[in-house]
Tab-separated table of C-alpha atoms in Angstrom:
chain	number	residue	atom	x	y	z
A	1	GLY	CA	18.274	1.154	2.172
A	2	ASP	CA	15.732	-0.600	0.021
A	3	SER	CA	13.773	1.518	-2.406
A	4	VAL	CA	11.356	1.336	-5.326
A	5	THR	CA	11.199	3.704	-8.287
A	6	GLN	CA	8.316	3.624	-10.723
A	7	MET	CA	7.462	5.717	-13.726
A	8	GLU	CA	5.604	8.910	-13.037
A	9	GLY	CA	2.104	9.335	-14.293
A	10	PRO	CA	-0.448	10.014	-15.189
A	11	VAL	CA	-0.585	7.575	-18.051
A	12	THR	CA	-3.495	7.884	-20.471
A	13	LEU	CA	-4.195	5.196	-23.062
A	14	SER	CA	-6.980	4.235	-25.401
A	15	GLU	CA	-8.921	1.060	-24.804
A	16	GLU	CA	-7.175	-2.066	-26.190
A	17	ALA	CA	-3.754	-0.378	-26.141
A	18	PHE	CA	-0.659	-2.105	-24.768
A	19	LEU	CA	0.385	-1.061	-21.298
A	20	THR	CA	3.797	-0.924	-19.677
A	21	ILE	CA	4.463	0.660	-16.293
A	22	ASN	CA	8.126	0.611	-15.378
A	23	CYS	CA	9.396	-0.308	-11.932
A	24	THR	CA	12.976	-0.668	-10.743
A	25	TYR	CA	14.223	-1.428	-7.277
A	26	THR	CA	17.243	-1.254	-5.017
A	27	ALA	CA	17.642	-3.939	-2.399
A	28	THR	CA	20.164	-6.288	-0.923
A	29	GLY	CA	19.708	-9.971	-1.437
A	30	TYR	CA	16.576	-11.307	-3.063
A	31	PRO	CA	13.450	-9.349	-2.172
A	32	SER	CA	9.888	-10.295	-3.037
A	33	LEU	CA	8.221	-7.961	-5.531
A	34	PHE	CA	4.590	-6.909	-5.819
A	35	TRP	CA	2.162	-4.851	-7.824
A	36	TYR	CA	-0.788	-3.407	-5.934
A	37	VAL	CA	-3.771	-1.663	-7.548
A	38	GLN	CA	-5.997	1.016	-6.037
A	39	TYR	CA	-9.351	1.546	-7.751
A	40	PRO	CA	-11.134	4.868	-7.177
A	41	GLY	CA	-12.436	5.199	-3.637
A	42	GLU	CA	-10.947	1.909	-2.480
A	43	GLY	CA	-7.931	0.650	-0.592
A	44	LEU	CA	-5.009	-1.053	-2.242
A	45	GLN	CA	-5.260	-4.683	-3.217
A	46	LEU	CA	-2.623	-7.107	-4.341
A	47	LEU	CA	-2.576	-7.564	-8.116
A	48	LEU	CA	0.359	-9.944	-8.544
A	49	LYS	CA	3.643	-10.927	-6.994
A	50	ALA	CA	6.949	-12.713	-7.665
A	51	THR	CA	9.211	-14.080	-4.991
A	52	LYS	CA	12.372	-15.075	-6.855
A	53	ALA	CA	14.382	-14.136	-9.900
A	54	ASP	CA	12.821	-14.956	-13.297
A	55	ASP	CA	9.436	-15.620	-11.716
A	56	LYS	CA	6.471	-14.193	-13.607
A	57	GLY	CA	3.478	-12.973	-11.654
A	58	SER	CA	0.167	-12.718	-13.469
A	59	ASN	CA	-3.453	-11.842	-12.720
A	60	LYS	CA	-6.410	-10.319	-14.612
A	61	GLY	CA	-4.355	-10.171	-17.827
A	62	PHE	CA	-1.501	-8.281	-16.170
A	63	GLU	CA	2.015	-9.713	-16.023
A	64	ALA	CA	5.342	-8.761	-14.483
A	65	THR	CA	8.658	-10.630	-14.549
A	66	TYR	CA	11.236	-10.437	-11.763
A	67	ARG	CA	14.470	-9.445	-13.507
A	68	LYS	CA	17.411	-9.647	-11.149
A	69	GLU	CA	19.961	-8.553	-13.759
A	70	THR	CA	18.163	-5.274	-14.425
A	71	THR	CA	16.549	-4.987	-10.953
A	72	SER	CA	13.189	-4.445	-12.601
A	73	PHE	CA	9.596	-5.622	-12.288
A	74	HIS	CA	7.708	-3.886	-15.093
A	75	LEU	CA	3.935	-4.282	-15.277
A	76	GLU	CA	2.437	-5.150	-18.669
A	77	LYS	CA	-0.966	-5.831	-20.182
A	78	GLY	CA	-1.622	-6.569	-23.790
A	79	SER	CA	-5.034	-4.905	-24.136
A	80	VAL	CA	-6.283	-2.516	-21.472
A	81	GLN	CA	-9.902	-1.840	-20.635
A	82	VAL	CA	-11.664	1.171	-19.170
A	83	SER	CA	-12.086	-0.826	-15.968
A	84	ASP	CA	-8.287	-0.923	-15.572
A	85	SER	CA	-8.265	2.789	-14.746
A	86	ALA	CA	-6.647	2.951	-11.314
A	87	VAL	CA	-3.445	3.795	-9.483
A	88	TYR	CA	-0.772	1.094	-9.633
A	89	PHE	CA	1.905	0.706	-6.969
A	90	CYS	CA	5.085	-1.300	-7.260
A	91	ALA	CA	6.357	-2.636	-3.934
A	92	LEU	CA	9.058	-4.810	-2.486
A	93	LYS	CA	9.659	-6.739	0.673
A	94	GLY	CA	13.204	-7.462	1.729
A	95	ALA	CA	14.458	-10.981	2.234
A	96	SER	CA	14.742	-10.549	5.997
A	97	SER	CA	11.716	-11.644	7.996
A	98	ALA	CA	11.871	-8.296	9.782
A	99	SER	CA	11.602	-6.328	6.542
A	100	LYS	CA	8.572	-4.190	5.878
A	101	ILE	CA	6.880	-3.679	2.526
A	102	ILE	CA	8.115	-0.554	0.730
A	103	PHE	CA	5.890	1.099	-1.856
A	104	GLY	CA	6.702	3.170	-4.900
A	105	SER	CA	4.985	6.496	-5.453
A	106	GLY	CA	2.229	5.069	-7.642
A	107	THR	CA	1.266	5.550	-11.299
A	108	ARG	CA	-2.193	6.771	-12.204
A	109	LEU	CA	-3.593	5.043	-15.286
A	110	SER	CA	-6.575	6.375	-17.214
A	111	ILE	CA	-8.115	4.463	-20.117
A	112	ARG	CA	-10.188	6.266	-22.742
A	113	PRO	CA	-13.117	4.373	-24.302
B	1	ASN	CA	-16.771	-10.278	4.203
B	2	ALA	CA	-15.745	-7.254	6.264
B	3	GLY	CA	-11.946	-7.661	6.011
B	4	VAL	CA	-10.354	-4.416	7.209
B	5	THR	CA	-12.694	-1.640	8.310
B	6	GLN	CA	-11.652	1.925	9.077
B	7	THR	CA	-13.662	4.580	10.888
B	8	PRO	CA	-14.289	7.385	10.314
B	9	LYS	CA	-13.925	7.657	6.538
B	10	PHE	CA	-13.805	11.439	6.526
B	11	ARG	CA	-12.896	13.979	9.179
B	12	VAL	CA	-12.094	17.666	9.301
B	13	LEU	CA	-10.115	18.967	12.260
B	14	LYS	CA	-8.815	22.300	13.391
B	15	THR	CA	-5.142	22.708	14.221
B	16	GLY	CA	-4.467	21.500	17.734
B	17	GLN	CA	-7.485	19.196	17.998
B	18	SER	CA	-7.085	15.528	18.746
B	19	MET	CA	-8.707	12.485	17.204
B	20	THR	CA	-8.452	8.731	16.894
B	21	LEU	CA	-8.779	6.564	13.811
B	22	LEU	CA	-9.998	3.042	14.409
B	23	CYS	CA	-9.009	0.032	12.362
B	24	ALA	CA	-10.666	-3.337	12.835
B	25	GLN	CA	-9.880	-6.607	11.055
B	26	ASP	CA	-11.759	-9.878	11.239
B	27	MET	CA	-9.146	-12.143	9.619
B	28	ASN	CA	-7.251	-13.002	12.804
B	29	HIS	CA	-4.120	-11.371	11.392
B	30	GLU	CA	-1.156	-10.851	13.682
B	31	TYR	CA	0.346	-7.838	11.931
B	32	MET	CA	-1.347	-4.478	11.495
B	33	TYR	CA	-0.084	-1.255	9.948
B	34	TRP	CA	-0.969	2.397	9.533
B	35	TYR	CA	0.122	4.188	6.346
B	36	ARG	CA	-0.415	7.662	5.062
B	37	GLN	CA	-0.802	8.413	1.370
B	38	ASP	CA	0.225	11.760	-0.014
B	39	PRO	CA	0.304	12.865	-3.672
B	40	GLY	CA	3.507	11.847	-5.421
B	41	MET	CA	4.875	10.083	-2.343
B	42	GLY	CA	3.115	6.751	-2.370
B	43	LEU	CA	2.443	5.095	0.960
B	44	ARG	CA	4.593	5.762	3.987
B	45	LEU	CA	4.503	3.584	7.081
B	46	ILE	CA	3.597	5.441	10.276
B	47	HIS	CA	3.433	2.690	12.916
B	48	TYR	CA	2.877	-1.010	12.928
B	49	SER	CA	2.152	-3.859	15.309
B	50	VAL	CA	3.367	-7.443	15.245
B	51	GLY	CA	0.784	-8.689	17.709
B	52	GLU	CA	-1.611	-7.790	20.496
B	53	GLY	CA	-0.011	-5.410	22.963
B	54	THR	CA	2.900	-4.481	20.692
B	55	THR	CA	3.625	-1.390	18.611
B	56	ALA	CA	6.637	-0.119	16.681
B	57	LYS	CA	7.621	2.991	14.773
B	58	GLY	CA	7.642	3.093	11.028
B	59	GLU	CA	9.065	5.607	8.605
B	60	VAL	CA	7.089	8.709	9.694
B	61	PRO	CA	5.925	8.232	13.323
B	62	ASP	CA	6.234	11.777	14.655
B	63	GLY	CA	2.955	13.347	15.774
B	64	TYR	CA	1.146	10.015	15.969
B	65	ASN	CA	0.544	7.404	18.637
B	66	VAL	CA	-0.937	3.924	18.338
B	67	SER	CA	-2.344	1.204	20.519
B	68	ARG	CA	-3.144	-2.475	20.000
B	69	LEU	CA	-5.056	-3.534	23.078
B	70	LYS	CA	-7.001	-6.200	21.192
B	71	LYS	CA	-5.711	-8.333	18.363
B	72	GLN	CA	-8.438	-7.226	15.980
B	73	ASN	CA	-8.099	-3.469	16.580
B	74	PHE	CA	-5.340	-0.977	15.858
B	75	LEU	CA	-5.905	2.656	16.832
B	76	LEU	CA	-4.071	5.662	15.405
B	77	GLY	CA	-4.146	8.830	17.481
B	78	LEU	CA	-3.284	12.425	16.723
B	79	GLU	CA	-2.831	14.326	19.976
B	80	SER	CA	-2.471	17.794	18.439
B	81	ALA	CA	-3.313	17.850	14.756
B	82	ALA	CA	-1.250	19.928	12.334
B	83	PRO	CA	-1.985	20.896	8.705
B	84	SER	CA	0.951	18.683	7.648
B	85	GLN	CA	-1.104	15.709	8.813
B	86	THR	CA	-3.719	16.329	6.145
B	87	SER	CA	-3.634	13.066	4.238
B	88	VAL	CA	-5.400	9.841	3.438
B	89	TYR	CA	-4.719	7.200	6.060
B	90	PHE	CA	-4.801	3.513	5.307
B	91	CYS	CA	-4.844	0.651	7.719
B	92	ALA	CA	-3.608	-2.746	6.605
B	93	SER	CA	-3.158	-6.163	8.098
B	94	SER	CA	-1.224	-9.288	7.211
B	95	LEU	CA	-1.165	-12.868	8.318
B	96	SER	CA	2.561	-12.677	8.831
B	97	GLY	CA	5.132	-9.943	8.515
B	98	GLY	CA	7.688	-12.508	7.505
B	99	ALA	CA	8.703	-13.628	4.062
B	100	LEU	CA	5.779	-16.049	3.671
B	101	THR	CA	3.561	-13.953	1.430
B	102	GLY	CA	4.125	-10.287	2.143
B	103	GLU	CA	0.504	-9.676	1.157
B	104	LEU	CA	-1.237	-6.806	2.888
B	105	PHE	CA	-4.998	-6.365	3.150
B	106	PHE	CA	-6.074	-2.736	3.153
B	107	GLY	CA	-9.035	-0.802	4.442
B	108	GLU	CA	-10.792	1.771	2.256
B	109	GLY	CA	-8.957	4.700	3.764
B	110	SER	CA	-9.760	7.669	5.992
B	111	ARG	CA	-9.442	11.142	4.564
B	112	LEU	CA	-8.329	13.647	7.187
B	113	THR	CA	-8.174	17.396	6.646
B	114	VAL	CA	-6.548	19.673	9.208
B	115	LEU	CA	-7.383	23.345	8.853
């Protein structure tokens, strides 16, 4: 079945560092891909998405490109801030209308001032 | 903007007790979901509903029951709580479960501890 694998955390970086959180997936056909973010004490919220191969999703300085050839959707940000400290979840939704969203295990990111 | 509201936010139960978590959404969404979040395991789907009066099993339904008597509410029940049900529970809703957007709107979570 469909699945999502993302890099284990926690990840700790200094402010203004470059961020990459790896995500790879297994799915038939052409799923839609998502990154969700969970700030402390809050529910998850959609950060960005891409619905077809080579699409780039972007929001709040974060980017991720849908790579069909490597089945990946890595999250990147050029210069992180303390306020980016959160848990990040990669997710996919299969091409079928009956498909449910499947989440990865989450990566905790901590940014040092 | 209320969005998705869960009650209660915290609860401690003894093994064998029962309880109900309430989820309410004011966005007129058709689809509603209950997830549990456990360390290192991400979110796992317990039950979901594709509309008023409907429910369906997700990935980990055992030990839980749900009801969707009104479109805006989705209740999650534990008839006889077990320590393995200690978790953070999230309710979510979506405009459509189809391929249109796939975007889920989440509540703030309910932390349940079973002793």
